[in-house]
Amino acid sequence: MRSMKETKENKTKLILEAVVLCITLLAGITLIMVAGHVDLETWQRVTLTVIALVVIFGGIAVAAVLEMTAGGFECPKCGKYFVPTKTAYIMGMHTVTRRHLRCPHCGVKSWCRRRLAQKEEQE
Ligand SMILES: [Zn+2]
């Protein structure tokens, strides 16, 4: 039961992450377009660009925190589930569904697949 609730919560986090990223991009692009196309004083243009950058970086930071707290990874070598440390997570290379992490169980560094929750059959 706990595992199912966890999966649901983590799915919600990942959906929320996608929403945050969409809003961030839309807001950021809109601000940059306004700054570039509307007839404005230079200081107004600069202010808008700065606001756009703050919005974009803020949104990405929120999305990253959501993603980081949404479940862990499965080691392809020993098949065990683990949650990486924040540092390992940020420093690790990654694709959309995989991340290059060191497994705390067998110590092997490999491409780990994202898991929304620990599998029930595992001890
Ligand atoms: Zn392992």
Short mmCIF file of N, CA and C and ligand atoms in Angstrom, two decimals:
data_model
loop_
_atom_site.label_atom_id
_atom_site.label_comp_id
_atom_site.label_asym_id
_atom_site.label_seq_id
_atom_site.Cartn_x
_atom_site.Cartn_y
_atom_site.Cartn_z
N MET A 1 0.82 -1.20 0.00
CA MET A 1 0.00 0.00 0.00
C MET A 1 0.87 1.27 0.00
N ARG A 2 1.86 1.25 0.84
CA ARG A 2 2.73 2.39 0.97
C ARG A 2 3.41 2.69 -0.38
N SER A 3 3.82 1.59 -1.03
CA SER A 3 4.51 1.71 -2.30
C SER A 3 3.60 2.34 -3.37
N MET A 4 2.32 1.96 -3.34
CA MET A 4 1.39 2.50 -4.33
C MET A 4 1.15 3.99 -4.11
N LYS A 5 1.08 4.37 -2.84
CA LYS A 5 0.86 5.78 -2.50
C LYS A 5 2.09 6.58 -2.95
N GLU A 6 3.27 5.99 -2.72
CA GLU A 6 4.52 6.63 -3.09
C GLU A 6 4.58 6.85 -4.60
N THR A 7 4.21 5.80 -5.35
CA THR A 7 4.22 5.89 -6.81
C THR A 7 3.31 7.03 -7.28
N LYS A 8 2.12 7.11 -6.67
CA LYS A 8 1.15 8.13 -7.04
C LYS A 8 1.70 9.53 -6.75
N GLU A 9 2.28 9.68 -5.56
CA GLU A 9 2.84 10.98 -5.16
C GLU A 9 3.95 11.41 -6.11
N ASN A 10 4.81 10.44 -6.45
CA ASN A 10 5.93 10.75 -7.31
C ASN A 10 5.49 11.06 -8.74
N LYS A 11 4.43 10.39 -9.19
CA LYS A 11 3.89 10.70 -10.51
C LYS A 11 3.38 12.13 -10.53
N THR A 12 2.66 12.51 -9.46
CA THR A 12 2.13 13.87 -9.34
C THR A 12 3.28 14.88 -9.40
N LYS A 13 4.37 14.56 -8.72
CA LYS A 13 5.53 15.46 -8.72
C LYS A 13 6.09 15.64 -10.12
N LEU A 14 6.19 14.54 -10.87
CA LEU A 14 6.75 14.62 -12.23
C LEU A 14 5.82 15.39 -13.17
N ILE A 15 4.50 15.23 -12.98
CA ILE A 15 3.54 15.98 -13.80
C ILE A 15 3.66 17.47 -13.46
N LEU A 16 3.75 17.75 -12.16
CA LEU A 16 3.90 19.12 -11.68
C LEU A 16 5.17 19.74 -12.26
N GLU A 17 6.22 18.93 -12.33
CA GLU A 17 7.49 19.39 -12.88
C GLU A 17 7.31 19.82 -14.34
N ALA A 18 6.61 19.01 -15.12
CA ALA A 18 6.37 19.33 -16.52
C ALA A 18 5.56 20.61 -16.65
N VAL A 19 4.56 20.77 -15.78
CA VAL A 19 3.72 21.98 -15.79
C VAL A 19 4.57 23.21 -15.47
N VAL A 20 5.39 23.10 -14.42
CA VAL A 20 6.25 24.21 -14.01
C VAL A 20 7.18 24.61 -15.17
N LEU A 21 7.76 23.61 -15.84
CA LEU A 21 8.67 23.89 -16.95
C LEU A 21 7.95 24.59 -18.11
N CYS A 22 6.72 24.14 -18.41
CA CYS A 22 5.94 24.75 -19.49
C CYS A 22 5.64 26.22 -19.18
N ILE A 23 5.15 26.47 -17.96
CA ILE A 23 4.81 27.83 -17.57
C ILE A 23 6.06 28.71 -17.60
N THR A 24 7.16 28.16 -17.10
CA THR A 24 8.42 28.89 -17.07
C THR A 24 8.85 29.30 -18.47
N LEU A 25 8.83 28.34 -19.39
CA LEU A 25 9.25 28.62 -20.76
C LEU A 25 8.34 29.65 -21.42
N LEU A 26 7.02 29.47 -21.24
CA LEU A 26 6.06 30.41 -21.83
C LEU A 26 6.28 31.82 -21.30
N ALA A 27 6.38 31.93 -19.98
CA ALA A 27 6.58 33.24 -19.35
C ALA A 27 7.90 33.85 -19.79
N GLY A 28 8.94 33.04 -19.79
CA GLY A 28 10.27 33.52 -20.16
C GLY A 28 10.32 33.99 -21.60
N ILE A 29 9.78 33.18 -22.51
CA ILE A 29 9.80 33.52 -23.94
C ILE A 29 8.96 34.78 -24.20
N THR A 30 7.80 34.86 -23.54
CA THR A 30 6.93 36.03 -23.70
C THR A 30 7.67 37.30 -23.27
N LEU A 31 8.30 37.24 -22.12
CA LEU A 31 9.02 38.41 -21.61
C LEU A 31 10.15 38.82 -22.55
N ILE A 32 10.90 37.83 -23.05
CA ILE A 32 12.02 38.13 -23.93
C ILE A 32 11.51 38.71 -25.26
N MET A 33 10.38 38.17 -25.76
CA MET A 33 9.81 38.69 -27.00
C MET A 33 9.33 40.13 -26.83
N VAL A 34 8.69 40.39 -25.70
CA VAL A 34 8.23 41.75 -25.41
C VAL A 34 9.44 42.69 -25.34
N ALA A 35 10.47 42.25 -24.63
CA ALA A 35 11.66 43.07 -24.47
C ALA A 35 12.32 43.35 -25.81
N GLY A 36 12.22 42.41 -26.74
CA GLY A 36 12.90 42.56 -28.02
C GLY A 36 12.09 43.30 -29.07
N HIS A 37 10.77 43.24 -29.00
CA HIS A 37 9.95 43.77 -30.08
C HIS A 37 9.19 45.04 -29.78
N VAL A 38 8.80 45.23 -28.51
CA VAL A 38 8.04 46.42 -28.17
C VAL A 38 9.00 47.60 -28.01
N ASP A 39 8.52 48.77 -28.41
CA ASP A 39 9.36 49.96 -28.32
C ASP A 39 9.50 50.40 -26.87
N LEU A 40 10.68 50.15 -26.30
CA LEU A 40 10.90 50.44 -24.89
C LEU A 40 12.20 51.19 -24.69
N GLU A 41 12.29 51.84 -23.52
CA GLU A 41 13.56 52.46 -23.14
C GLU A 41 14.55 51.33 -22.87
N THR A 42 15.84 51.61 -23.00
CA THR A 42 16.85 50.58 -22.78
C THR A 42 16.74 49.97 -21.38
N TRP A 43 16.55 50.82 -20.35
CA TRP A 43 16.48 50.28 -18.99
C TRP A 43 15.28 49.36 -18.80
N GLN A 44 14.19 49.66 -19.53
CA GLN A 44 13.00 48.81 -19.44
C GLN A 44 13.26 47.46 -20.09
N ARG A 45 13.97 47.51 -21.24
CA ARG A 45 14.35 46.29 -21.94
C ARG A 45 15.24 45.42 -21.05
N VAL A 46 16.22 46.06 -20.41
CA VAL A 46 17.14 45.33 -19.55
C VAL A 46 16.38 44.72 -18.36
N THR A 47 15.49 45.51 -17.76
CA THR A 47 14.70 45.03 -16.62
C THR A 47 13.88 43.80 -17.02
N LEU A 48 13.21 43.87 -18.17
CA LEU A 48 12.40 42.75 -18.65
C LEU A 48 13.24 41.51 -18.88
N THR A 49 14.43 41.70 -19.48
CA THR A 49 15.31 40.56 -19.74
C THR A 49 15.77 39.93 -18.43
N VAL A 50 16.10 40.78 -17.44
CA VAL A 50 16.54 40.26 -16.14
C VAL A 50 15.41 39.48 -15.49
N ILE A 51 14.18 40.04 -15.52
CA ILE A 51 13.02 39.35 -14.95
C ILE A 51 12.82 38.00 -15.66
N ALA A 52 12.95 38.00 -16.99
CA ALA A 52 12.79 36.76 -17.76
C ALA A 52 13.80 35.71 -17.30
N LEU A 53 15.06 36.11 -17.11
CA LEU A 53 16.10 35.17 -16.69
C LEU A 53 15.81 34.64 -15.29
N VAL A 54 15.36 35.54 -14.38
CA VAL A 54 15.03 35.12 -13.01
C VAL A 54 13.90 34.09 -13.04
N VAL A 55 12.87 34.38 -13.86
CA VAL A 55 11.72 33.47 -13.98
C VAL A 55 12.19 32.11 -14.51
N ILE A 56 13.01 32.12 -15.56
CA ILE A 56 13.48 30.87 -16.16
C ILE A 56 14.31 30.05 -15.17
N PHE A 57 15.29 30.71 -14.52
CA PHE A 57 16.14 29.97 -13.58
C PHE A 57 15.35 29.50 -12.36
N GLY A 58 14.43 30.35 -11.88
CA GLY A 58 13.59 29.98 -10.74
C GLY A 58 12.75 28.76 -11.07
N GLY A 59 12.14 28.79 -12.25
CA GLY A 59 11.29 27.68 -12.69
C GLY A 59 12.07 26.40 -12.82
N ILE A 60 13.28 26.49 -13.40
CA ILE A 60 14.11 25.30 -13.58
C ILE A 60 14.53 24.74 -12.21
N ALA A 61 14.83 25.65 -11.26
CA ALA A 61 15.22 25.22 -9.91
C ALA A 61 14.07 24.48 -9.23
N VAL A 62 12.86 25.02 -9.34
CA VAL A 62 11.68 24.38 -8.74
C VAL A 62 11.47 23.00 -9.38
N ALA A 63 11.58 22.94 -10.71
CA ALA A 63 11.40 21.68 -11.43
C ALA A 63 12.45 20.66 -10.99
N ALA A 64 13.69 21.11 -10.80
CA ALA A 64 14.77 20.21 -10.41
C ALA A 64 14.52 19.63 -9.02
N VAL A 65 14.03 20.48 -8.09
CA VAL A 65 13.74 20.01 -6.74
C VAL A 65 12.62 18.98 -6.78
N LEU A 66 11.59 19.25 -7.58
CA LEU A 66 10.47 18.31 -7.72
C LEU A 66 10.98 16.98 -8.25
N GLU A 67 11.82 17.03 -9.28
CA GLU A 67 12.32 15.81 -9.89
C GLU A 67 13.21 15.04 -8.93
N MET A 68 14.02 15.77 -8.17
CA MET A 68 14.96 15.15 -7.24
C MET A 68 14.25 14.39 -6.13
N THR A 69 13.06 14.89 -5.72
CA THR A 69 12.37 14.26 -4.60
C THR A 69 11.37 13.20 -5.08
N ALA A 70 11.28 13.03 -6.41
CA ALA A 70 10.33 12.06 -6.94
C ALA A 70 10.98 10.70 -7.14
N GLY A 71 11.04 9.91 -6.09
CA GLY A 71 11.52 8.54 -6.20
C GLY A 71 13.02 8.40 -6.36
N GLY A 72 13.47 7.21 -6.67
CA GLY A 72 14.89 6.93 -6.78
C GLY A 72 15.23 6.24 -8.08
N PHE A 73 16.33 5.47 -8.04
CA PHE A 73 16.81 4.81 -9.26
C PHE A 73 17.07 3.33 -9.02
N GLU A 74 17.09 2.59 -10.10
CA GLU A 74 17.36 1.17 -10.00
C GLU A 74 18.70 0.88 -10.66
N CYS A 75 19.56 0.18 -9.91
CA CYS A 75 20.89 -0.17 -10.42
C CYS A 75 20.75 -1.30 -11.45
N PRO A 76 21.28 -1.11 -12.67
CA PRO A 76 21.17 -2.17 -13.68
C PRO A 76 22.06 -3.37 -13.38
N LYS A 77 23.06 -3.20 -12.52
CA LYS A 77 24.00 -4.29 -12.22
C LYS A 77 23.44 -5.24 -11.16
N CYS A 78 22.93 -4.69 -10.05
CA CYS A 78 22.43 -5.58 -8.99
C CYS A 78 20.91 -5.50 -8.84
N GLY A 79 20.27 -4.59 -9.60
CA GLY A 79 18.81 -4.52 -9.58
C GLY A 79 18.22 -3.89 -8.35
N LYS A 80 19.06 -3.29 -7.50
CA LYS A 80 18.55 -2.70 -6.27
C LYS A 80 18.14 -1.25 -6.44
N TYR A 81 17.20 -0.83 -5.62
CA TYR A 81 16.64 0.52 -5.67
C TYR A 81 17.38 1.41 -4.69
N PHE A 82 17.70 2.61 -5.10
CA PHE A 82 18.34 3.55 -4.17
C PHE A 82 17.99 4.98 -4.52
N VAL A 83 18.09 5.84 -3.51
CA VAL A 83 17.85 7.26 -3.72
C VAL A 83 19.21 7.96 -3.65
N PRO A 84 19.64 8.60 -4.75
CA PRO A 84 20.96 9.23 -4.77
C PRO A 84 21.02 10.48 -3.88
N THR A 85 22.22 10.84 -3.44
CA THR A 85 22.38 12.07 -2.66
C THR A 85 22.17 13.25 -3.61
N LYS A 86 21.84 14.40 -3.05
CA LYS A 86 21.60 15.60 -3.86
C LYS A 86 22.81 15.93 -4.75
N THR A 87 24.00 15.84 -4.17
CA THR A 87 25.22 16.17 -4.92
C THR A 87 25.42 15.22 -6.09
N ALA A 88 25.29 13.92 -5.81
CA ALA A 88 25.47 12.93 -6.87
C ALA A 88 24.44 13.16 -7.96
N TYR A 89 23.25 13.54 -7.53
CA TYR A 89 22.16 13.76 -8.47
C TYR A 89 22.45 14.93 -9.40
N ILE A 90 22.91 16.05 -8.80
CA ILE A 90 23.17 17.25 -9.59
C ILE A 90 24.39 17.07 -10.49
N MET A 91 25.42 16.40 -9.97
CA MET A 91 26.66 16.25 -10.72
C MET A 91 26.55 15.18 -11.81
N GLY A 92 25.65 14.22 -11.63
CA GLY A 92 25.58 13.09 -12.56
C GLY A 92 25.09 13.47 -13.94
N MET A 93 25.65 12.83 -14.96
CA MET A 93 25.16 13.02 -16.33
C MET A 93 23.80 12.35 -16.41
N HIS A 94 22.95 12.85 -17.30
CA HIS A 94 21.65 12.22 -17.39
C HIS A 94 20.97 12.37 -18.73
N THR A 95 20.02 11.50 -18.98
CA THR A 95 19.10 11.61 -20.11
C THR A 95 17.72 11.76 -19.46
N VAL A 96 16.66 11.66 -20.25
CA VAL A 96 15.33 11.88 -19.69
C VAL A 96 14.97 10.83 -18.62
N THR A 97 15.27 9.56 -18.88
CA THR A 97 14.85 8.52 -17.95
C THR A 97 16.02 7.87 -17.22
N ARG A 98 17.25 8.17 -17.60
CA ARG A 98 18.39 7.54 -16.97
C ARG A 98 19.38 8.56 -16.44
N ARG A 99 20.13 8.14 -15.43
CA ARG A 99 21.11 9.02 -14.84
C ARG A 99 22.34 8.19 -14.48
N HIS A 100 23.52 8.76 -14.72
CA HIS A 100 24.76 8.05 -14.43
C HIS A 100 25.09 8.23 -12.95
N LEU A 101 24.88 7.18 -12.16
CA LEU A 101 25.05 7.27 -10.71
C LEU A 101 25.82 6.07 -10.17
N ARG A 102 26.43 6.26 -8.98
CA ARG A 102 27.09 5.13 -8.33
C ARG A 102 26.09 4.46 -7.40
N CYS A 103 25.96 3.16 -7.54
CA CYS A 103 25.03 2.39 -6.72
C CYS A 103 25.63 2.19 -5.32
N PRO A 104 24.87 2.53 -4.25
CA PRO A 104 25.41 2.36 -2.89
C PRO A 104 25.46 0.89 -2.45
N HIS A 105 24.80 0.01 -3.18
CA HIS A 105 24.77 -1.40 -2.81
C HIS A 105 25.97 -2.17 -3.35
N CYS A 106 26.28 -1.98 -4.64
CA CYS A 106 27.40 -2.73 -5.22
C CYS A 106 28.57 -1.83 -5.60
N GLY A 107 28.39 -0.50 -5.49
CA GLY A 107 29.48 0.44 -5.74
C GLY A 107 29.82 0.65 -7.20
N VAL A 108 29.03 0.12 -8.11
CA VAL A 108 29.31 0.26 -9.53
C VAL A 108 28.62 1.52 -10.07
N LYS A 109 29.37 2.27 -10.90
CA LYS A 109 28.80 3.45 -11.52
C LYS A 109 28.19 3.06 -12.85
N SER A 110 26.93 3.32 -13.03
CA SER A 110 26.30 2.94 -14.29
C SER A 110 25.06 3.80 -14.56
N TRP A 111 24.45 3.54 -15.72
CA TRP A 111 23.25 4.28 -16.10
C TRP A 111 22.06 3.66 -15.40
N CYS A 112 21.53 4.38 -14.41
CA CYS A 112 20.42 3.85 -13.63
C CYS A 112 19.09 4.37 -14.16
N ARG A 113 18.10 3.49 -14.14
CA ARG A 113 16.78 3.84 -14.62
C ARG A 113 15.94 4.40 -13.47
N ARG A 114 15.14 5.43 -13.78
CA ARG A 114 14.29 6.02 -12.74
C ARG A 114 13.19 5.05 -12.32
N ARG A 115 12.97 4.99 -11.01
CA ARG A 115 11.88 4.19 -10.44
C ARG A 115 11.04 5.13 -9.59
N LEU A 116 9.72 5.05 -9.76
CA LEU A 116 8.86 5.94 -8.98
C LEU A 116 8.72 5.49 -7.54
N ALA A 117 8.91 4.19 -7.28
CA ALA A 117 8.86 3.68 -5.92
C ALA A 117 9.62 2.37 -5.86
N GLN A 118 9.98 1.99 -4.64
CA GLN A 118 10.68 0.74 -4.43
C GLN A 118 9.75 -0.41 -4.80
N LYS A 119 10.29 -1.39 -5.51
CA LYS A 119 9.46 -2.54 -5.90
C LYS A 119 9.07 -3.32 -4.66
N GLU A 120 7.82 -3.80 -4.62
CA GLU A 120 7.32 -4.48 -3.43
C GLU A 120 8.04 -5.79 -3.12
N GLU A 121 8.45 -6.51 -4.18
CA GLU A 121 9.07 -7.80 -3.97
C GLU A 121 10.49 -7.70 -3.38
N GLN A 122 11.04 -6.48 -3.36
CA GLN A 122 12.39 -6.33 -2.80
C GLN A 122 12.33 -6.23 -1.28
N GLU A 123 13.35 -6.79 -0.62
CA GLU A 123 13.38 -6.72 0.84
C GLU A 123 13.80 -5.33 1.29
ZN ZN B 1 24.14 -1.99 -7.70
#
